[in-house]
Coordinates of C-alpha atoms and ligand atoms in Angstrom, one line a residue:
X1 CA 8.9 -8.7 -16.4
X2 CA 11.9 -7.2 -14.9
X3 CA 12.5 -7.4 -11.0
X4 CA 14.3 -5.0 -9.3
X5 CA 16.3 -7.1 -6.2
X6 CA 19.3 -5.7 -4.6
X7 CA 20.7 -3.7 -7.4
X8 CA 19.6 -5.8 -10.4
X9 CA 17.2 -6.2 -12.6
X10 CA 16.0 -9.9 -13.4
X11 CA 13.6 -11.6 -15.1
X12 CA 10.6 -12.8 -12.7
X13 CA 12.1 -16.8 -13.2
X14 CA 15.5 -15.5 -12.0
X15 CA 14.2 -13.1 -9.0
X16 CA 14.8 -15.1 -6.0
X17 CA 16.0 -14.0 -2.4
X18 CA 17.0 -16.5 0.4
X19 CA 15.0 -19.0 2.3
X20 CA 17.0 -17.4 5.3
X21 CA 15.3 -14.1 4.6
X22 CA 13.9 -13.5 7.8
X23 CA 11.1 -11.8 5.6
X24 CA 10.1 -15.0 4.6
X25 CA 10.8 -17.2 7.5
X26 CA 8.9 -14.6 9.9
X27 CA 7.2 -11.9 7.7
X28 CA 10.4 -9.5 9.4
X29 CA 10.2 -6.6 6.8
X30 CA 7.6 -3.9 5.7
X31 CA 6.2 -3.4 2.2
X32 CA 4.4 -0.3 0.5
X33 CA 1.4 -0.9 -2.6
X34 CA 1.6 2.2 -5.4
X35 CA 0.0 2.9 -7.8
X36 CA 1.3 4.6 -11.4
X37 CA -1.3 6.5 -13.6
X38 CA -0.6 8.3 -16.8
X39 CA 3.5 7.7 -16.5
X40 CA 3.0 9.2 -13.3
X41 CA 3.4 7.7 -9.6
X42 CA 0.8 8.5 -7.5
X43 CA 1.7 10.0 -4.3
X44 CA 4.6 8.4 -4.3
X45 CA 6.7 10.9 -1.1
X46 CA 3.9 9.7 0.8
X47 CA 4.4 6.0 0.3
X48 CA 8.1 6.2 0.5
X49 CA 8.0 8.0 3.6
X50 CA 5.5 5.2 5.2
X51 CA 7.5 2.8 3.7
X52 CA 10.4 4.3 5.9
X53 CA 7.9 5.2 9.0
X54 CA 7.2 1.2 8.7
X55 CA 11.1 0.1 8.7
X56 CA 12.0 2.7 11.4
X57 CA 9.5 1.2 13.6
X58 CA 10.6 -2.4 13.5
X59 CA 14.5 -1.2 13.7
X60 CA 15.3 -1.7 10.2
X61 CA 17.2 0.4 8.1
X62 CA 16.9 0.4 4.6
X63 CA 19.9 0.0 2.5
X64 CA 18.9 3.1 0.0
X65 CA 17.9 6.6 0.8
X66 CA 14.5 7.7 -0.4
X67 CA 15.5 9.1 -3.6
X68 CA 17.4 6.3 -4.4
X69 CA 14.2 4.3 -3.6
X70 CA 11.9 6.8 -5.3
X71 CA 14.0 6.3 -8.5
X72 CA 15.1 2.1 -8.2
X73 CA 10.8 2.4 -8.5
X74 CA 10.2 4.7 -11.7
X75 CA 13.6 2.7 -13.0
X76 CA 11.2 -0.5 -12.4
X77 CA 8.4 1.1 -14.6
X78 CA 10.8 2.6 -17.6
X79 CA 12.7 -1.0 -17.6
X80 CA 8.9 -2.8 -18.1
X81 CA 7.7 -0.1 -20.4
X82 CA 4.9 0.6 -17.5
X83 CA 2.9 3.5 -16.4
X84 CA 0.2 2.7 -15.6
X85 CA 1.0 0.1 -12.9
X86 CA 0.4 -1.4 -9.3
X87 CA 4.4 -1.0 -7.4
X88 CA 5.4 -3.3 -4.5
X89 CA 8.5 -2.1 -2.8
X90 CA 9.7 -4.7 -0.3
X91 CA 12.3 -4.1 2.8
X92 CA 12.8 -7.4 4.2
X93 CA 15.5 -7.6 7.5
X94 CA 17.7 -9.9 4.9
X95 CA 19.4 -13.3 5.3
X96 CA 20.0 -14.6 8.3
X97 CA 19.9 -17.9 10.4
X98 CA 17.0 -19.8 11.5
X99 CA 17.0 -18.1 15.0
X100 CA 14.8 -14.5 15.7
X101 CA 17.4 -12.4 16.3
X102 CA 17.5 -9.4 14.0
X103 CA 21.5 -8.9 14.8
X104 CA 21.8 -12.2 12.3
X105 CA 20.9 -10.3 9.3
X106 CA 23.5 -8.0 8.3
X107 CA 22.2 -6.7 5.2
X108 CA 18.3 -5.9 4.4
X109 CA 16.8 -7.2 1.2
X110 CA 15.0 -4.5 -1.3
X111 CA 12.6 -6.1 -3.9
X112 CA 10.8 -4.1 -6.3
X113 CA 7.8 -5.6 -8.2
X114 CA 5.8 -4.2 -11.0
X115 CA 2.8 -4.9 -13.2
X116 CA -0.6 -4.1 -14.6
X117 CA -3.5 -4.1 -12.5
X118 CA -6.7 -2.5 -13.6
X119 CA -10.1 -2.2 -11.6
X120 CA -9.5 -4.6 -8.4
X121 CA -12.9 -4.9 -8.2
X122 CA -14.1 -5.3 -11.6
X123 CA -18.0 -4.3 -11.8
X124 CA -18.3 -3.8 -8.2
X125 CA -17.7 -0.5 -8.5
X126 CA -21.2 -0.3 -10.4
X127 CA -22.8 -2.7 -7.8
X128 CA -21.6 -2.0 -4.8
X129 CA -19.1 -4.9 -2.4
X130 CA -20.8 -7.4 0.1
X131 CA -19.0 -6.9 3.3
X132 CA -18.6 -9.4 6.0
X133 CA -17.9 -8.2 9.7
X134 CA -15.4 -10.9 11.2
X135 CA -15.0 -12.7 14.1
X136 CA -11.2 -11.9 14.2
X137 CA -9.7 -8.4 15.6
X138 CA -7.4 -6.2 14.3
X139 CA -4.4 -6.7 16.2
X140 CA -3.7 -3.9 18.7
X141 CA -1.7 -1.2 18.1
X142 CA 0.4 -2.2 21.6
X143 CA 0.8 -5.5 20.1
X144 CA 2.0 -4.7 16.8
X145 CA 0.7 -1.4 15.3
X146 CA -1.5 -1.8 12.5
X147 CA 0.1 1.5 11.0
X148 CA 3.5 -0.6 10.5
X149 CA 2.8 -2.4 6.9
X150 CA 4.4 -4.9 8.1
X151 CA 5.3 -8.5 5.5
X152 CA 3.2 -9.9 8.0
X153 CA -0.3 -9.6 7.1
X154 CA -1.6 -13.4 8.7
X155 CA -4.0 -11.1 10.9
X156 CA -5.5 -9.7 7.6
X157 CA -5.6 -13.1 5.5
X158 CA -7.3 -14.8 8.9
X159 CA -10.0 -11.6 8.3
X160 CA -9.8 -12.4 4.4
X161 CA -10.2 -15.9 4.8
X162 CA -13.4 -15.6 6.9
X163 CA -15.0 -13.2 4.7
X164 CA -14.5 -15.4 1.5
X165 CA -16.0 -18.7 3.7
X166 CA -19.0 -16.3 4.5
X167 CA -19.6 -14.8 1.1
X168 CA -18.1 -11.3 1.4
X169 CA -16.0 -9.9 -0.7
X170 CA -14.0 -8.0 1.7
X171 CA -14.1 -8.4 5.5
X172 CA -14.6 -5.6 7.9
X173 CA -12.2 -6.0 11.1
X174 CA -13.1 -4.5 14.7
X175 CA -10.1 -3.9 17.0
X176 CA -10.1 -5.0 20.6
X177 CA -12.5 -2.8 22.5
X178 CA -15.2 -3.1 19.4
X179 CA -14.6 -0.3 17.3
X180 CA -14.7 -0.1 13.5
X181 CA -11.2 -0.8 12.1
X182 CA -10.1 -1.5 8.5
X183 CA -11.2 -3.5 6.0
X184 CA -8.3 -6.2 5.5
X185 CA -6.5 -4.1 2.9
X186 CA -8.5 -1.2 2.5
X187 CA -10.1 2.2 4.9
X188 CA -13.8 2.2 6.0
X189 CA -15.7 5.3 6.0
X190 CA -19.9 5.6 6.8
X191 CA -21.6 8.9 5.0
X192 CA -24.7 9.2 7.5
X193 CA -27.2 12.5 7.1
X194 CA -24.6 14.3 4.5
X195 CA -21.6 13.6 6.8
X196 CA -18.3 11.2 6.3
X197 CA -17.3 9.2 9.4
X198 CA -14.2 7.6 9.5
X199 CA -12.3 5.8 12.5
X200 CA -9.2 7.5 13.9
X201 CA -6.2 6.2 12.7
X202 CA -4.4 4.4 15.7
X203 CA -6.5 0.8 15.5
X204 CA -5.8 0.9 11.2
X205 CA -3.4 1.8 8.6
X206 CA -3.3 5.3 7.9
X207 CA -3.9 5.1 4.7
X208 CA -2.5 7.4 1.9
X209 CA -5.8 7.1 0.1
X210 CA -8.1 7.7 3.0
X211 CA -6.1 11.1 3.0
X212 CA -6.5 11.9 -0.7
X213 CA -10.0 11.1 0.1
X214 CA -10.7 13.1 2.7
X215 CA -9.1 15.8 1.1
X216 CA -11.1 15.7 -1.9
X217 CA -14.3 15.8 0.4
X218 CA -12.9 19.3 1.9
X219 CA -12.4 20.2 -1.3
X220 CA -16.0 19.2 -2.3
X221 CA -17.4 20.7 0.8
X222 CA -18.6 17.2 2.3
X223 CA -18.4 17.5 5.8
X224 CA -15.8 15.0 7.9
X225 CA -15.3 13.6 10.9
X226 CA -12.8 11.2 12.5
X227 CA -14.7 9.4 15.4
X228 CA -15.2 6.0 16.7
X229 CA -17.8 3.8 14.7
X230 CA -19.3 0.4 16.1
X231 CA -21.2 -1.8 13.9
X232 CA -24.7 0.4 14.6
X233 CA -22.9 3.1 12.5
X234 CA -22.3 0.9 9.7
X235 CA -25.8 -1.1 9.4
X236 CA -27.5 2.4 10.0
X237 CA -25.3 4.1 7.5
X238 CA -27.0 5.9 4.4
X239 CA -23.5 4.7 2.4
X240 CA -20.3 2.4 3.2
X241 CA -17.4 3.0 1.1
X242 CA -13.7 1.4 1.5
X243 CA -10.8 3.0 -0.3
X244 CA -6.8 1.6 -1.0
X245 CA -4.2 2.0 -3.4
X246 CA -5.6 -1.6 -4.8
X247 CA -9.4 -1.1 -4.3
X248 CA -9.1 2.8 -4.9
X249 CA -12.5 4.2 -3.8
X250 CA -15.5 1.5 -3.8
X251 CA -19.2 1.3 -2.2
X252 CA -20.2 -1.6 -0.2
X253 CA -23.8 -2.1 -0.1
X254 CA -24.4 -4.9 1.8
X255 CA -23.0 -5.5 5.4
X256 CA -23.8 -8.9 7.9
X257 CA -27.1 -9.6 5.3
X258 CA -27.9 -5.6 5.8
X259 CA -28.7 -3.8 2.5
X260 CA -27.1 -0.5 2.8
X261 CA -29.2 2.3 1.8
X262 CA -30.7 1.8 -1.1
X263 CA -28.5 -0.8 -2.0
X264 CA -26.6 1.2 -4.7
X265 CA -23.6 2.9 -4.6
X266 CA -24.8 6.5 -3.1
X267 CA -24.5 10.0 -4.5
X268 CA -21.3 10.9 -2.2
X269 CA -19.5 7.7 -2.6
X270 CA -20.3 8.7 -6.6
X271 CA -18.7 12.1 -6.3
X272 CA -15.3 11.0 -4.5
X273 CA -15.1 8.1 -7.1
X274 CA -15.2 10.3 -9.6
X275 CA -12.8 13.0 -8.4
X276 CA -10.3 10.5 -7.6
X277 CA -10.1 9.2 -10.7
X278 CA -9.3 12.7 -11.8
X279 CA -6.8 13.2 -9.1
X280 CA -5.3 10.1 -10.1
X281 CA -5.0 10.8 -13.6
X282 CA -3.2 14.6 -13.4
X283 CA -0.9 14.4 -10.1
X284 CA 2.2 12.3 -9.1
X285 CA 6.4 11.9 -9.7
X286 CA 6.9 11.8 -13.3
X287 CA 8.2 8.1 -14.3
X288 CA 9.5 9.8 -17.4
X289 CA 11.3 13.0 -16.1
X290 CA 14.5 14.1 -17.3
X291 CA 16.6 12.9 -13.9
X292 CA 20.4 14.2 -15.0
X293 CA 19.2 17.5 -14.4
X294 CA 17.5 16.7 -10.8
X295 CA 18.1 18.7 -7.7
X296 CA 19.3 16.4 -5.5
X297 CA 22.9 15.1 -6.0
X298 CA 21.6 11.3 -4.6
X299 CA 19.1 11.4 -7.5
X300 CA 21.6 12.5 -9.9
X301 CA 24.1 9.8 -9.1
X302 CA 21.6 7.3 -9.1
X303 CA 20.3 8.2 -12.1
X304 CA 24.1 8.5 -13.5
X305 CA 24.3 4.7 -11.8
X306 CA 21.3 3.7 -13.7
X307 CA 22.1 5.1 -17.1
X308 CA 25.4 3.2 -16.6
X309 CA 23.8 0.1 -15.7
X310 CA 21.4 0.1 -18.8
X311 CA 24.5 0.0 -21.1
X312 CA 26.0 -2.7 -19.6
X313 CA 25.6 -6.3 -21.4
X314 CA 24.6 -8.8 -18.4
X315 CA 22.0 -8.1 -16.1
X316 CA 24.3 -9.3 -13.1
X317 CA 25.9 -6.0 -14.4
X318 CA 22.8 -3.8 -14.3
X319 CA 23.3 -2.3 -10.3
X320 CA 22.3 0.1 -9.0
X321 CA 23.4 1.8 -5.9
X322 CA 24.3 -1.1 -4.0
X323 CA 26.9 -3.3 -6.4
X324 CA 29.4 -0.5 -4.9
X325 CA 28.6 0.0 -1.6
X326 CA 28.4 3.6 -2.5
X327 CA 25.5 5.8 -2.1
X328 CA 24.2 4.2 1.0
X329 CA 23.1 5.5 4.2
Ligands
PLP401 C1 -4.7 -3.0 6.0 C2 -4.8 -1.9 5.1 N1 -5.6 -0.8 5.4 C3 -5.7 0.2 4.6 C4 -5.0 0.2 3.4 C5 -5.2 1.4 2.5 O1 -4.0 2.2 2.5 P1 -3.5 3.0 1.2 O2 -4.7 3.8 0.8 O3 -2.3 3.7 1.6 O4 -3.2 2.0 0.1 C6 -4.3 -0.9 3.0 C7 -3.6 -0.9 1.7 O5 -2.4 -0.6 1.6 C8 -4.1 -2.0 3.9 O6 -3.4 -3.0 3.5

């Protein structure tokens, strides 16, 4: 496996950053989950621009542009022979000292992980999940907006950990004043009398999969609303499904000891997993494509950068972008 830090690609024994990355000493940095289907990336604009939403937010400013990052990724996948994949970009605010202080890290790290992952669920998607409402919130969006994917996810491993001690296996969070939230890595929606109900966006992350969803269900004629759920809403529901890039679309059918329904995964959350998998399997940025000839000139030099890089002997020598300084922001 080849691992795409700061211009080079390394072996996974040889990919290491700093312990004075503040994105390991304080989970300073923001991070994006992709998936690749069919030697395609799956909306990958709209995870590149969150990924960038994310950085802007907490002041940090990434050390590619978004082509560059858009094709340091698909390089990732060519380079491990991958496409079908799950991607982990990684912006972390760099090296710095053991203080806070952002102004101590000159020079942000970029990591780029890829590998297989199939079904994260594995026959739950025939069964349906068991779903365990926690005791802990979602933090507030004044505190720390859950719309930044932030390195730090301790409030969703706290939600994790509680739903794994409590036999779930995934944890619904509330936020502050008691509304439905998230799921700790995934979006929550309740189908109630034909309907789909699914919390605003300001106490979650907005996820990219939630909106594939949602559009698929417009498409499909299912109606949809965005509206405030409490845990009524999702005991009462006739079907409970969560969707992410990792747990793609599943039904939970249990919630709190509550059989959902009839138990099984219900004829709506059936019809959106079975158009996403077609979705998934025709659309996205071709990992494959032939890059000399793209429009932009940032994705032509990388690409030029890139071809030049694969032709060198020593992977210290395989950079991209950054070895030079040049094609920064
Ligand atoms: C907390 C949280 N909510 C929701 C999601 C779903 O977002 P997406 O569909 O963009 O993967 C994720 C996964 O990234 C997540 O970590």
């Amino acid at each position: 496996m080849l691992i795409y830090i700061d211009g080079k690609f390394l072996p996974a024994d040889q990919a290491k950053i700093s312990v004075f990355d503040h994105g390991f000493l304080y989970g300073d940095g923001v991070f994006e989950g992709i998936r690749a289907y069919n030697g395609r990336v799956f909306r990958l604009k709209e995870h590149i621009d969150r990924l960038f939403d994310s950085a802007k937010t907490i002041d940090l400013k990434p050390p590619l542009s978004k082509e560059e990052m858009a094709e340091v990724i698909c390089e990732v996948l060519r380079r491990n022979d991958l496409d079908n994949a799950y991607i982990r970009p990684i912006i972390s605010r760099g090296h710095g000292d053991l203080g806070l202080d952002p102004r101590k890290c000159p020079k942000p790290t970029v990591v780029v992980i890829a590998t297989s992952w199939g079904a994260m669920y594995g026959d739950l998607y025939d069964k349906g999940l068991k779903a365990i409402t926690v005791s802990v919130r979602r933090n507030p969006a004044e505190a720390l907006p859950p719309n930044v994917k932030s390195l730090n996810y301790l409030n969703n491993i706290l939600a994790k950990i509680e739903a794994n001690y409590k036999g779930g296996d995934e944890a619904i969070f509330f936020d502050t004043n008691g509304y439905v939230s998230e799921g700790s890595g995934d979006n929550l929606y309740v189908v109630k009398n034909g309907e789909i109900l699914t919390p605003l966006t300001l106490n979650n992350l907005r996820g990219i999969t939630r909106m594939v969803v949602l559009e698929i269900a417009k498409s499909l004629g299912i109606p949809v609303r965005e509206t405030n759920l409490g845990y009524f809403d999702l005991y009462s529901a006739d079907e409970v499904i969560c969707t992410g890039t990792a747990a793609e679309v599943a039904p939970i059918t249990w919630i709190d000891g509550r059989v959902i329904g009839n138990g099984r995964p219900g004829p709506v959350t059936r019809q959106l997993m079975a158009a996403f998998r077609v979705v998934t399997e025709k659309e996205g940025y071709p990992i494959h494509r032939k890059v000399i000839g793209a429009k932009s000139s940032v994705a032509r030099k990388t690409a030029a950068k890139i071809a030049a890089a694969k032709t060198a002997k020593s992977p210290a020598k395989r950079n991209v972008a950054r070895k030079s300084g040049k094609g920064r922001k």
